[in-house]
Every structure is written in structure tokens, then in C-alpha cells.
mmCIF file of C-alpha atoms and ligand atoms in Angstrom:
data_model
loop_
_atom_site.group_PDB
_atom_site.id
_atom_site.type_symbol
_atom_site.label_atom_id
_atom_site.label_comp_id
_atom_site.label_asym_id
_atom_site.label_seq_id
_atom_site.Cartn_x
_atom_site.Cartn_y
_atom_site.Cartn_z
ATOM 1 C CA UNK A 1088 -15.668 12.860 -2.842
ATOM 2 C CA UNK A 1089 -12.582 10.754 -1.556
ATOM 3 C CA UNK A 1090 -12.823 9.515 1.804
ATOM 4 C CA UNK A 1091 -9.202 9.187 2.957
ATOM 5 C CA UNK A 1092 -8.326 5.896 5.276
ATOM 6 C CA UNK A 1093 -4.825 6.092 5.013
ATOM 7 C CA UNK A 1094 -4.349 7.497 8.771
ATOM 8 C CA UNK A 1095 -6.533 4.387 10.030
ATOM 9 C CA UNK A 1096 -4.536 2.244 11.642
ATOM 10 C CA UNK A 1097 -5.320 -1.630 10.176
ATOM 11 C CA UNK A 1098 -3.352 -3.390 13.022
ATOM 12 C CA UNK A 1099 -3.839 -1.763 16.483
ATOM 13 C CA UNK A 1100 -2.807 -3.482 19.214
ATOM 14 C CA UNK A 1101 -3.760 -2.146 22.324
ATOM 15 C CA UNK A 1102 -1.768 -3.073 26.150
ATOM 16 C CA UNK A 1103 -1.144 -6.830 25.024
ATOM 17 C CA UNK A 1104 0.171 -8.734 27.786
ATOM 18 C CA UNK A 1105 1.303 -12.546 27.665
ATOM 19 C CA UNK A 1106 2.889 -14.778 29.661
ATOM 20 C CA UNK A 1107 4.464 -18.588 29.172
ATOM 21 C CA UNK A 1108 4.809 -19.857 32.966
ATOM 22 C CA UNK A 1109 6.757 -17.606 34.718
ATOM 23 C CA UNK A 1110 7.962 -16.203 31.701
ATOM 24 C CA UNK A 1111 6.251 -12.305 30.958
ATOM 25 C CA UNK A 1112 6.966 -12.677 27.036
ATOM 26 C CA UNK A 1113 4.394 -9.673 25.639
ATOM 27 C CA UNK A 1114 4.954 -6.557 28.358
ATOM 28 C CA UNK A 1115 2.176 -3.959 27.759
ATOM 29 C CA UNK A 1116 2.734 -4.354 23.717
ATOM 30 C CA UNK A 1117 1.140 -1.237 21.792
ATOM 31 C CA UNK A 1118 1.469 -0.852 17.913
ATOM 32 C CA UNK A 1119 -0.062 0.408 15.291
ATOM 33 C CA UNK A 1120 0.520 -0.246 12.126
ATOM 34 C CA UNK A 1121 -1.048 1.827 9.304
ATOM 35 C CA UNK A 1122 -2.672 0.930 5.777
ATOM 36 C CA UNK A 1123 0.325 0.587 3.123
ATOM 37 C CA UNK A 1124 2.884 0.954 6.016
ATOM 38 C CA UNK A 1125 5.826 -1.644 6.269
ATOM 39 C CA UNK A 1126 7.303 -2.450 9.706
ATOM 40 C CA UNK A 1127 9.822 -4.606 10.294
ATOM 41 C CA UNK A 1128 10.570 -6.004 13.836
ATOM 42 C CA UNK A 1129 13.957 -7.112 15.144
ATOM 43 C CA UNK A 1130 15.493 -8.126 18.232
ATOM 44 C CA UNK A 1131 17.129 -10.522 20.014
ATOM 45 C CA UNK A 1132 16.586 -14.126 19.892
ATOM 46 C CA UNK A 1133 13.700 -15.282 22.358
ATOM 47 C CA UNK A 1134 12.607 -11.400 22.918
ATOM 48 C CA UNK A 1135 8.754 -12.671 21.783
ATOM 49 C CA UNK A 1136 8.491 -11.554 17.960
ATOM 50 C CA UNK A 1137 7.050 -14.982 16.939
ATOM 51 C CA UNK A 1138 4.402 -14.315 19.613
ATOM 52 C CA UNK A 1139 3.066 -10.996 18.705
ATOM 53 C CA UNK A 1140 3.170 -12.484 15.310
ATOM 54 C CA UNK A 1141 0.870 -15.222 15.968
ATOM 55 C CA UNK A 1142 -0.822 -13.238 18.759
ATOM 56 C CA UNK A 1143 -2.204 -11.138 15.835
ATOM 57 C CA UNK A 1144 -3.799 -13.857 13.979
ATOM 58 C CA UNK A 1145 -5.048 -15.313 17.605
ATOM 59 C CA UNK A 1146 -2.958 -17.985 16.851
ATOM 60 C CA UNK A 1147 -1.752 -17.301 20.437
ATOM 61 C CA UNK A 1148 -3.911 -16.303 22.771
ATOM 62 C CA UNK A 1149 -3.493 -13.083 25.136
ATOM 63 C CA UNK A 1150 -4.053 -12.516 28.284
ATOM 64 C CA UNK A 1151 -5.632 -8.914 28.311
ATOM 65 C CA UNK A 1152 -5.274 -6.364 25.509
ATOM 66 C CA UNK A 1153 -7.735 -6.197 22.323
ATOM 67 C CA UNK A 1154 -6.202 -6.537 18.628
ATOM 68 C CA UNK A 1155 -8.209 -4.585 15.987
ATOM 69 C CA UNK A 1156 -8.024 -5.701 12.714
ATOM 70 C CA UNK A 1157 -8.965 -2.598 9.855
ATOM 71 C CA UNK A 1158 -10.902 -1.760 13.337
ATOM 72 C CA UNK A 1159 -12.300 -4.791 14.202
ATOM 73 C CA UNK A 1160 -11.604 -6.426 17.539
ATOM 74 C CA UNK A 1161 -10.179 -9.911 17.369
ATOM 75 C CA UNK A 1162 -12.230 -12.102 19.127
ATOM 76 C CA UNK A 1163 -11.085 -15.215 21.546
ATOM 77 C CA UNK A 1164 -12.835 -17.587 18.824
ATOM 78 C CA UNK A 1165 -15.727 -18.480 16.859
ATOM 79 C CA UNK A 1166 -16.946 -17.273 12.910
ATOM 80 C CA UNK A 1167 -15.528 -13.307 13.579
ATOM 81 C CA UNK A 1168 -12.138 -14.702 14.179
ATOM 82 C CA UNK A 1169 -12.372 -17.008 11.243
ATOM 83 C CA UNK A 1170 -13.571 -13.860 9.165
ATOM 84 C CA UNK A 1171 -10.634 -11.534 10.454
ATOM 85 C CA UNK A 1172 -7.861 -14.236 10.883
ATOM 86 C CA UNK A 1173 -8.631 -14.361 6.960
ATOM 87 C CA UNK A 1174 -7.366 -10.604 6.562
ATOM 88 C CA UNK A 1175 -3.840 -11.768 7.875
ATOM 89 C CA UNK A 1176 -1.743 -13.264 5.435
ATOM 90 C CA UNK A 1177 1.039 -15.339 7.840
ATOM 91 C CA UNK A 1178 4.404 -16.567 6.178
ATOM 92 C CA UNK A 1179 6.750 -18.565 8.579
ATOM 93 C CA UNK A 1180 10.091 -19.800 8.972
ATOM 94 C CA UNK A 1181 9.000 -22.933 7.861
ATOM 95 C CA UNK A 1182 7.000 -22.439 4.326
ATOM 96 C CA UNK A 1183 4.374 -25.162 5.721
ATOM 97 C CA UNK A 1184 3.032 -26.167 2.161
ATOM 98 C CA UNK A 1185 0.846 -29.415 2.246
ATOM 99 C CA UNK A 1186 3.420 -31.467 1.236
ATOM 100 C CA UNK A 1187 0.654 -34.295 -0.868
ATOM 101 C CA UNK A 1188 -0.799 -30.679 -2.796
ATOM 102 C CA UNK A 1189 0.203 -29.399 -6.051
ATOM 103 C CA UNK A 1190 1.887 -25.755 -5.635
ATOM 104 C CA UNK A 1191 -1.800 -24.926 -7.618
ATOM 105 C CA UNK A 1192 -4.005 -26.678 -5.051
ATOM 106 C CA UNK A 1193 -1.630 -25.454 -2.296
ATOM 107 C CA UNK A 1194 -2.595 -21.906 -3.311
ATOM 108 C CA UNK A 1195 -6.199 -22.427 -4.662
ATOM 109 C CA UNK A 1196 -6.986 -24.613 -1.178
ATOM 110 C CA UNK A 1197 -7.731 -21.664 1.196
ATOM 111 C CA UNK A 1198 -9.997 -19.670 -1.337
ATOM 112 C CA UNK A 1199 -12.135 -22.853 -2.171
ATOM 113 C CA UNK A 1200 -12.538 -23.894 1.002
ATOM 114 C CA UNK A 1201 -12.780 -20.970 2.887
ATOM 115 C CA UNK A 1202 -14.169 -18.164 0.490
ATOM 116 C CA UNK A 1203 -16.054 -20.430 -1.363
ATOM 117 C CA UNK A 1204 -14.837 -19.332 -4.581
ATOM 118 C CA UNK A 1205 -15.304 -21.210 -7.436
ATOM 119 C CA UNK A 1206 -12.645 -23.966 -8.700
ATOM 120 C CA UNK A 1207 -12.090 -22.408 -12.151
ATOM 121 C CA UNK A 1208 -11.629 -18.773 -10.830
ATOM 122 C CA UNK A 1209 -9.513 -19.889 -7.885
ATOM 123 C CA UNK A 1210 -7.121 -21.386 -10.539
ATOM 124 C CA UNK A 1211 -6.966 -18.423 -12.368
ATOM 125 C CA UNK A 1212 -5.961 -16.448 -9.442
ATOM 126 C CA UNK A 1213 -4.025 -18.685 -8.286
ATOM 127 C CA UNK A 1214 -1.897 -18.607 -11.541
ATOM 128 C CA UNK A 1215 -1.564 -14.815 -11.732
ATOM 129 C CA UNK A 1216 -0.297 -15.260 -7.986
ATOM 130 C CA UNK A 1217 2.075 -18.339 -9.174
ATOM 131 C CA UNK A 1218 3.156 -15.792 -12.022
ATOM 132 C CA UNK A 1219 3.829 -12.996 -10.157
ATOM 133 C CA UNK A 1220 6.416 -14.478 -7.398
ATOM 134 C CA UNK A 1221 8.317 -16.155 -10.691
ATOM 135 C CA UNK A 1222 7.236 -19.727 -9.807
ATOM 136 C CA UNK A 1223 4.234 -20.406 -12.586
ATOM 137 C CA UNK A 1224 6.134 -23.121 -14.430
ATOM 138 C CA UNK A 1225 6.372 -25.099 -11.306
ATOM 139 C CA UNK A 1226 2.079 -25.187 -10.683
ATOM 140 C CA UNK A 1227 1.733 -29.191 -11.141
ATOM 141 C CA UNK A 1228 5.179 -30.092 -9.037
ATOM 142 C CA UNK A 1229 4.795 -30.961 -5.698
ATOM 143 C CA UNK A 1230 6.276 -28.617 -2.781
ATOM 144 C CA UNK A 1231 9.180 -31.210 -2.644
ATOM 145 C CA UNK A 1232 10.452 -30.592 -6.049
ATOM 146 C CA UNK A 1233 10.469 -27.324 -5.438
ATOM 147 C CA UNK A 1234 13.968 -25.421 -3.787
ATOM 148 C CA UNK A 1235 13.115 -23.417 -1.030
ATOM 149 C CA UNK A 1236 13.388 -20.133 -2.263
ATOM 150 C CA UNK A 1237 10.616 -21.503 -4.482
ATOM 151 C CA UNK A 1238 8.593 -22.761 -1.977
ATOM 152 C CA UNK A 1239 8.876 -19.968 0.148
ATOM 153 C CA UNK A 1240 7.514 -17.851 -2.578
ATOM 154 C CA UNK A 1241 4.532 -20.209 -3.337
ATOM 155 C CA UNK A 1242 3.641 -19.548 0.322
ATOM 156 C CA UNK A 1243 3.636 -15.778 -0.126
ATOM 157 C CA UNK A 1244 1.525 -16.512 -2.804
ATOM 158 C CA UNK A 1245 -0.774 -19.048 -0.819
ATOM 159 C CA UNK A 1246 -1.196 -16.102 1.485
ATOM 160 C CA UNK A 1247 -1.969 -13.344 -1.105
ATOM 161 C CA UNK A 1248 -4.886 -15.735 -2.655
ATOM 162 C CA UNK A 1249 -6.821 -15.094 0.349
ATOM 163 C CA UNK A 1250 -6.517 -11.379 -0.405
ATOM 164 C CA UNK A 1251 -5.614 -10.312 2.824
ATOM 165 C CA UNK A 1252 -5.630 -6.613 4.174
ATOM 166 C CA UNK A 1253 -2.006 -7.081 5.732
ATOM 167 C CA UNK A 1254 1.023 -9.921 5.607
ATOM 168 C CA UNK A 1255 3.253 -10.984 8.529
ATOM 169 C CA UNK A 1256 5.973 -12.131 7.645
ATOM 170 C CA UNK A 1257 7.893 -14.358 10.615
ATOM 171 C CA UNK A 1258 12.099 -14.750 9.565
ATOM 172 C CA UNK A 1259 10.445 -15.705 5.919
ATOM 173 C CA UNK A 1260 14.056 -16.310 5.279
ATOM 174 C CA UNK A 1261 16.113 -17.629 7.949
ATOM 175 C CA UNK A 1262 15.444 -21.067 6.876
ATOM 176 C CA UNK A 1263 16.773 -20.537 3.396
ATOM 177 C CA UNK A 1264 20.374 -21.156 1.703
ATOM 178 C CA UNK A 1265 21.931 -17.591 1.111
ATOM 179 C CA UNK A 1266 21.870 -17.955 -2.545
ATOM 180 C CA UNK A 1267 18.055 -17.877 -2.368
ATOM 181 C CA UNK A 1268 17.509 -15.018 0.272
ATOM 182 C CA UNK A 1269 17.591 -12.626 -2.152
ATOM 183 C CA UNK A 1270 14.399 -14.079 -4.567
ATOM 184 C CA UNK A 1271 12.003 -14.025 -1.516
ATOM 185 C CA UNK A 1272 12.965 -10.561 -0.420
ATOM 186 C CA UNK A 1273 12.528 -9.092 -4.195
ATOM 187 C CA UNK A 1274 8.936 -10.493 -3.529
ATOM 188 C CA UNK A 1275 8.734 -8.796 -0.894
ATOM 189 C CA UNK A 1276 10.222 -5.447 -1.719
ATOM 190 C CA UNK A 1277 7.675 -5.626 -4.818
ATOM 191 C CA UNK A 1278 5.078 -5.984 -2.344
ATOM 192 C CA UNK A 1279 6.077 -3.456 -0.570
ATOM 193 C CA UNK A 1280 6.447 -1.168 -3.715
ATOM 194 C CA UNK A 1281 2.364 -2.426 -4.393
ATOM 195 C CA UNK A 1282 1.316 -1.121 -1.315
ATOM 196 C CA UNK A 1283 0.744 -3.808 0.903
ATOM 197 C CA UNK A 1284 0.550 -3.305 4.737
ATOM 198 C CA UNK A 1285 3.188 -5.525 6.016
ATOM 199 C CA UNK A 1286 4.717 -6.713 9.466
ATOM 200 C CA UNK A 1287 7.936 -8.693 8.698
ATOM 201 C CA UNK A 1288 10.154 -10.065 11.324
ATOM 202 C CA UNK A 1289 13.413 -10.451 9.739
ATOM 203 C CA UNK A 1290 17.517 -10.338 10.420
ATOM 204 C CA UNK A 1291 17.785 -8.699 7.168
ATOM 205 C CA UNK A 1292 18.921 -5.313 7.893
ATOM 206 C CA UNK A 1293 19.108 -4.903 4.194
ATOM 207 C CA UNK A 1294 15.554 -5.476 3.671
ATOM 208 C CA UNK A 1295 15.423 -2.772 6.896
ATOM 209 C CA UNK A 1296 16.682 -0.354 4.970
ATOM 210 C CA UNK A 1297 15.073 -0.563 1.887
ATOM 211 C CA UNK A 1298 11.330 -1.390 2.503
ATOM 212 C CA UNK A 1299 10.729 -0.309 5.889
ATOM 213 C CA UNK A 1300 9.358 2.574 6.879
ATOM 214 C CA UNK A 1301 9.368 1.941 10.769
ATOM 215 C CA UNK A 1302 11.608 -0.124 12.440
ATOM 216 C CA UNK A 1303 10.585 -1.570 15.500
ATOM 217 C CA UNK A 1304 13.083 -2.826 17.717
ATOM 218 C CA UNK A 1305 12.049 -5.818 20.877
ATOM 219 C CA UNK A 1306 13.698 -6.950 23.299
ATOM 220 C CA UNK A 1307 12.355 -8.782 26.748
ATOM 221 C CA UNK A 1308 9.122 -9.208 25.701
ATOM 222 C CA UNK A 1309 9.164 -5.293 25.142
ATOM 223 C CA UNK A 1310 8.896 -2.840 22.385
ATOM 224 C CA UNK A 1311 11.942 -0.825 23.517
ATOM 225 C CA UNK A 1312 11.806 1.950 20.573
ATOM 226 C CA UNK A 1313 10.906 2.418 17.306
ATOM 227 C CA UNK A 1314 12.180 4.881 14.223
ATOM 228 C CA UNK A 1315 12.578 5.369 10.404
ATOM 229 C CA UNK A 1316 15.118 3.128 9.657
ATOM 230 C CA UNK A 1317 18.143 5.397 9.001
ATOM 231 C CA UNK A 1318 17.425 7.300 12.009
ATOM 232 C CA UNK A 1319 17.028 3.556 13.726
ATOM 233 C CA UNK A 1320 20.831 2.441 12.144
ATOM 234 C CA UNK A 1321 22.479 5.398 12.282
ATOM 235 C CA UNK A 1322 21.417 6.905 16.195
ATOM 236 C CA UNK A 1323 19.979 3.948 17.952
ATOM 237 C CA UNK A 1324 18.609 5.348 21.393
ATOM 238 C CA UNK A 1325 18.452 2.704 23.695
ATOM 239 C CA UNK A 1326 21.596 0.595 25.445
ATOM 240 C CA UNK A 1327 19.966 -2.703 23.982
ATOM 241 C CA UNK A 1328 19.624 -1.248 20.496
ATOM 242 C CA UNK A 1329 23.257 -0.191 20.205
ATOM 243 C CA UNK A 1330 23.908 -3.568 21.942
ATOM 244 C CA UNK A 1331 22.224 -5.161 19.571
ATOM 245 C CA UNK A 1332 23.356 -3.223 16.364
ATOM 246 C CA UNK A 1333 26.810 -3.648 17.343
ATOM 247 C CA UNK A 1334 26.683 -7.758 16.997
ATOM 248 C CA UNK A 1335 25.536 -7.522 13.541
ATOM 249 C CA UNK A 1336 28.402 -5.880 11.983
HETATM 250 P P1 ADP B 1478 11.461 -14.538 19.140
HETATM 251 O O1 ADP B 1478 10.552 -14.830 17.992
HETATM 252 O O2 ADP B 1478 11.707 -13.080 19.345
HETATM 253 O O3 ADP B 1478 12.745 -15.300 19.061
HETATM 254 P P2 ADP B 1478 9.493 -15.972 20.686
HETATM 255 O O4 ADP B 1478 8.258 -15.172 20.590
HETATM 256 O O5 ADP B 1478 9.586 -17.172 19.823
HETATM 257 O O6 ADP B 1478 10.754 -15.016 20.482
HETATM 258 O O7 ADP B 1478 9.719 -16.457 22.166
HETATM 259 C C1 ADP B 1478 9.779 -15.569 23.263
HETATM 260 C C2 ADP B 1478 10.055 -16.360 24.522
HETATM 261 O O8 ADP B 1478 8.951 -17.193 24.806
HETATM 262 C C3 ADP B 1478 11.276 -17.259 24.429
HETATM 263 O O9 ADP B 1478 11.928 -17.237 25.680
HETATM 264 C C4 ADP B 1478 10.680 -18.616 24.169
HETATM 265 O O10 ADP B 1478 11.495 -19.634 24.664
HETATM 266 C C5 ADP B 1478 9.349 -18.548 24.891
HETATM 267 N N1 ADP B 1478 8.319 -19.367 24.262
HETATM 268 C C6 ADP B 1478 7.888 -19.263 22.982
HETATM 269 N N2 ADP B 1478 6.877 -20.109 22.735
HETATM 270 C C7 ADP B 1478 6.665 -20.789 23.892
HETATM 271 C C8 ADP B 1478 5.743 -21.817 24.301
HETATM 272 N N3 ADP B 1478 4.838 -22.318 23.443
HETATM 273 N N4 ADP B 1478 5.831 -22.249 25.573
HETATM 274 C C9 ADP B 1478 6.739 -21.746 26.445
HETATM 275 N N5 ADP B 1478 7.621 -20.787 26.134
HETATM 276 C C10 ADP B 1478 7.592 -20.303 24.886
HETATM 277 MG MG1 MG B 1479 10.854 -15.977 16.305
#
């Protein structure tokens, strides 16, 4: 017998509130994001992406609301959160390697040190990781001989060692030069193609397109609608949407 766990969600949040000051920047967020689903969240500038990002790894804290990780509730701290922040692979902006690490130790660091797995299989892992993002030849460089399109990818693959159960992905490539957008997204679409549960903030409506299959749109510290994404592109619903839509082209 199959037990089937594909309608479980693996993200849930739940009524997520947070506020900076006077600034409301999470409004009553609710989303669900299922296993092997790929949702990509755009919006304005300053509409609070980067927070629910981070709020989902409790790098952020909220202010009401539960987060369920693969149906386990975040907790404010302690071991659990350790345990569960460990399913949620996070890639940033900024590919925050350790800059005096090896691209190998950056990617063997986490499962050493955190899963206690053992130094020779953590290298072997970490090589099949290195290999599959394109960037195995580069394993004894530093991050700083590396371009950033390179880098980038070593920190997708930094993330994947600690086999998480989903990926966030925050603007993964709005730090990079154009000509090396294109070799983190192919990552990503592979990913995608594997399987993986994945939130990605990006601006790449491209990516949109072809890997999502929801597209949630923020704005205001809201989730203000979400859709496929050719129903999203084609009939956006809401005035901020369109708004929004409109600037990009
Ligand atoms: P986005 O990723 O959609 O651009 P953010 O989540 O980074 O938006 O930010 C949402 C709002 O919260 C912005 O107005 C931003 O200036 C504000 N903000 C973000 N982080 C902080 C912080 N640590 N302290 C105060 N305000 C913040
Ligand atoms: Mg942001």
C-alpha cells in the first residue's frame, strides 16, 4: 500500500501578522505551499517578501500566527527550531559563503557540524552537489575566485547538503550580472523539474512562467491574489497586479 502525502501541505502558514514600528509589514499572511509545488512570490519593492521569507525559517520572529513545517509547528526557539529550521534550505540576495572556506568546506560545513555526518561522506555529497550545479572543478578555490553566478550556485548547493524538505529562494539573482542570470535559474528550473518544494522570490517573470505553478502576488504587507501563472500574466485581477504587471513591460 502507498500512502499518498502529496495533498499535505509542507509550508502552512497560518494568520501571520508582523509589524516593524508602526509599520504592519505581514497582514493576516496565509499560504500553503504543497510537497513538489513551486511558488514564486512577486511584488513591489518593500511589500514584505524578504520577511515572510525569513519569517519561515524564524529568522524573523512573528507576532501571532503558527508556521508548520511538513506539519510541525515552528517554535519561538530552542532544539525543535534548530531541527525544523534545518528542513529550509534559504538562498539570498547575497550568496553569504564564508569567505576563509573552500567552496568544499563551505558546502560540507552545515552537515558536519550540524548533522553530524561524517567528514569523508560529507565530501562525497558535497561533490555530487558541487557536480550537479556545474561548479565541481572549482571545490578547492575560495568563494572569491569564484564569479557570482558560481557562487550563487555553490550556495544552492550549500543548501541542498542539508537535504532540506523545501528551498526559499530570496531574489537569488538580483545581485548577479545579466550574463550569469541565466546559470542559476537552469539550477533552479532543474530543481524544479526534480521535484523540489520551492518558494522563490524573484523579478524573473521568465522563471514565472516556466517553473511556477502558483504565482503569488504581495503587495502592502498583503497577499493580494494568487493564480497559475498564465492565468496570473494574462488576466491579473486586482488594480495593484495590473499596476504592477504593467511596469515590467
Ligand atoms: P520586500 O522583500 O518585499 O522588498 P521587505 O520584507 O524587505 O520587503 O520589507 C518590507 C518592509 O519592511 C519595507 O518597508 C522595509 O523597509 C521594512 N523593513 C524590513 N526589514 C526591516 C527591519 N529590520 N526594521 C524595520 N523595517 C524593516
Ligand atoms: Mg526583499
Amino acid at each position: 500500500m502507498t500512502t499518498d502525502t502529496s495533498a499535505r501541505p509542507l509550508v502552512s502558514v497560518k494568520d501571520v501578522n508582523k509589524h516593524y514600528g508602526q509599520l504592519h509589514v505581514l497582514q493576516n499572511i496565509n499560504l500553503e505551499v504543497n510537497k513538489g509545488e513551486v511558488v514564486v512570490v512577486i511584488g513591489p519593492s518593500g511589500s514584505g517578501k524578504s520577511t515572510l521569507c525569513r519569517a519561515i525559517n524564524r529568522l524573523e520572529t512573528i507576532e501571532g500566527g503558527e508556521i508548520f513545517i511538513d506539519g510541525k509547528k515552528l517554535p519561538e526557539e530552542g532544539k525543535e527550531l534548530a531541527r525544523l529550521r534545518a528542513d529550509v534550505g534559504m538562498v539570498f540576495q547575497s550568496f553569504n559563503l564564508f569567505a576563509h572556506k573552500t567552496i568544499l568546506e563551505n558546502v560540507t560545513l552545515g552537515p558536519i557540524k550540524v548533522k553530524g555526518v561524517d567528514k569523508a561522506t560529507a565530501e562525497k555529497d558535497a561533490m555530487a552537489l558541487l557536480e550537479r550545479v556545474g561548479v565541481a572543478h572549482q571545490a578547492p578555490k575560495l568563494p572569491a575566485q569564484l564569479s557570482g553566478g558560481q557562487q550563487q550556485r555553490v550556495a544552492i548547493a550549500r543548501a541542498l547538503a542539508m537535504k532540506p524538505k523545501v528551498m526559499l529562494f530570496d531574489e537569488p539573482t538580483s545581485a548577479l550580472d545579466p550574463e550569469m542570470i541565466n546559470e542559476v535559474l537552469d539550477v533552479m528550473v532543474q530543481l524544479a523539474k526534480e521535484g523540489m518544494t520551492m518558494i522563490v522570490v524573484t523579478h524573473e517573470m521568465g522563471f514565472a512562467r516556466k517553473a511556477a505553478d502558483r504565482v503569488v502576488f504581495m503587495a502592502d504587507g498583503q497577499i493580494v491574489e494568487q493564480a497559475k501563472p498564465e492565468e496570473f500574466f494574462t488576466n491579473p485581477q486586482s488594480s495593484r497586479a495590473k499596476d504592477f504587471l504593467s511596469k515590467l513591460l
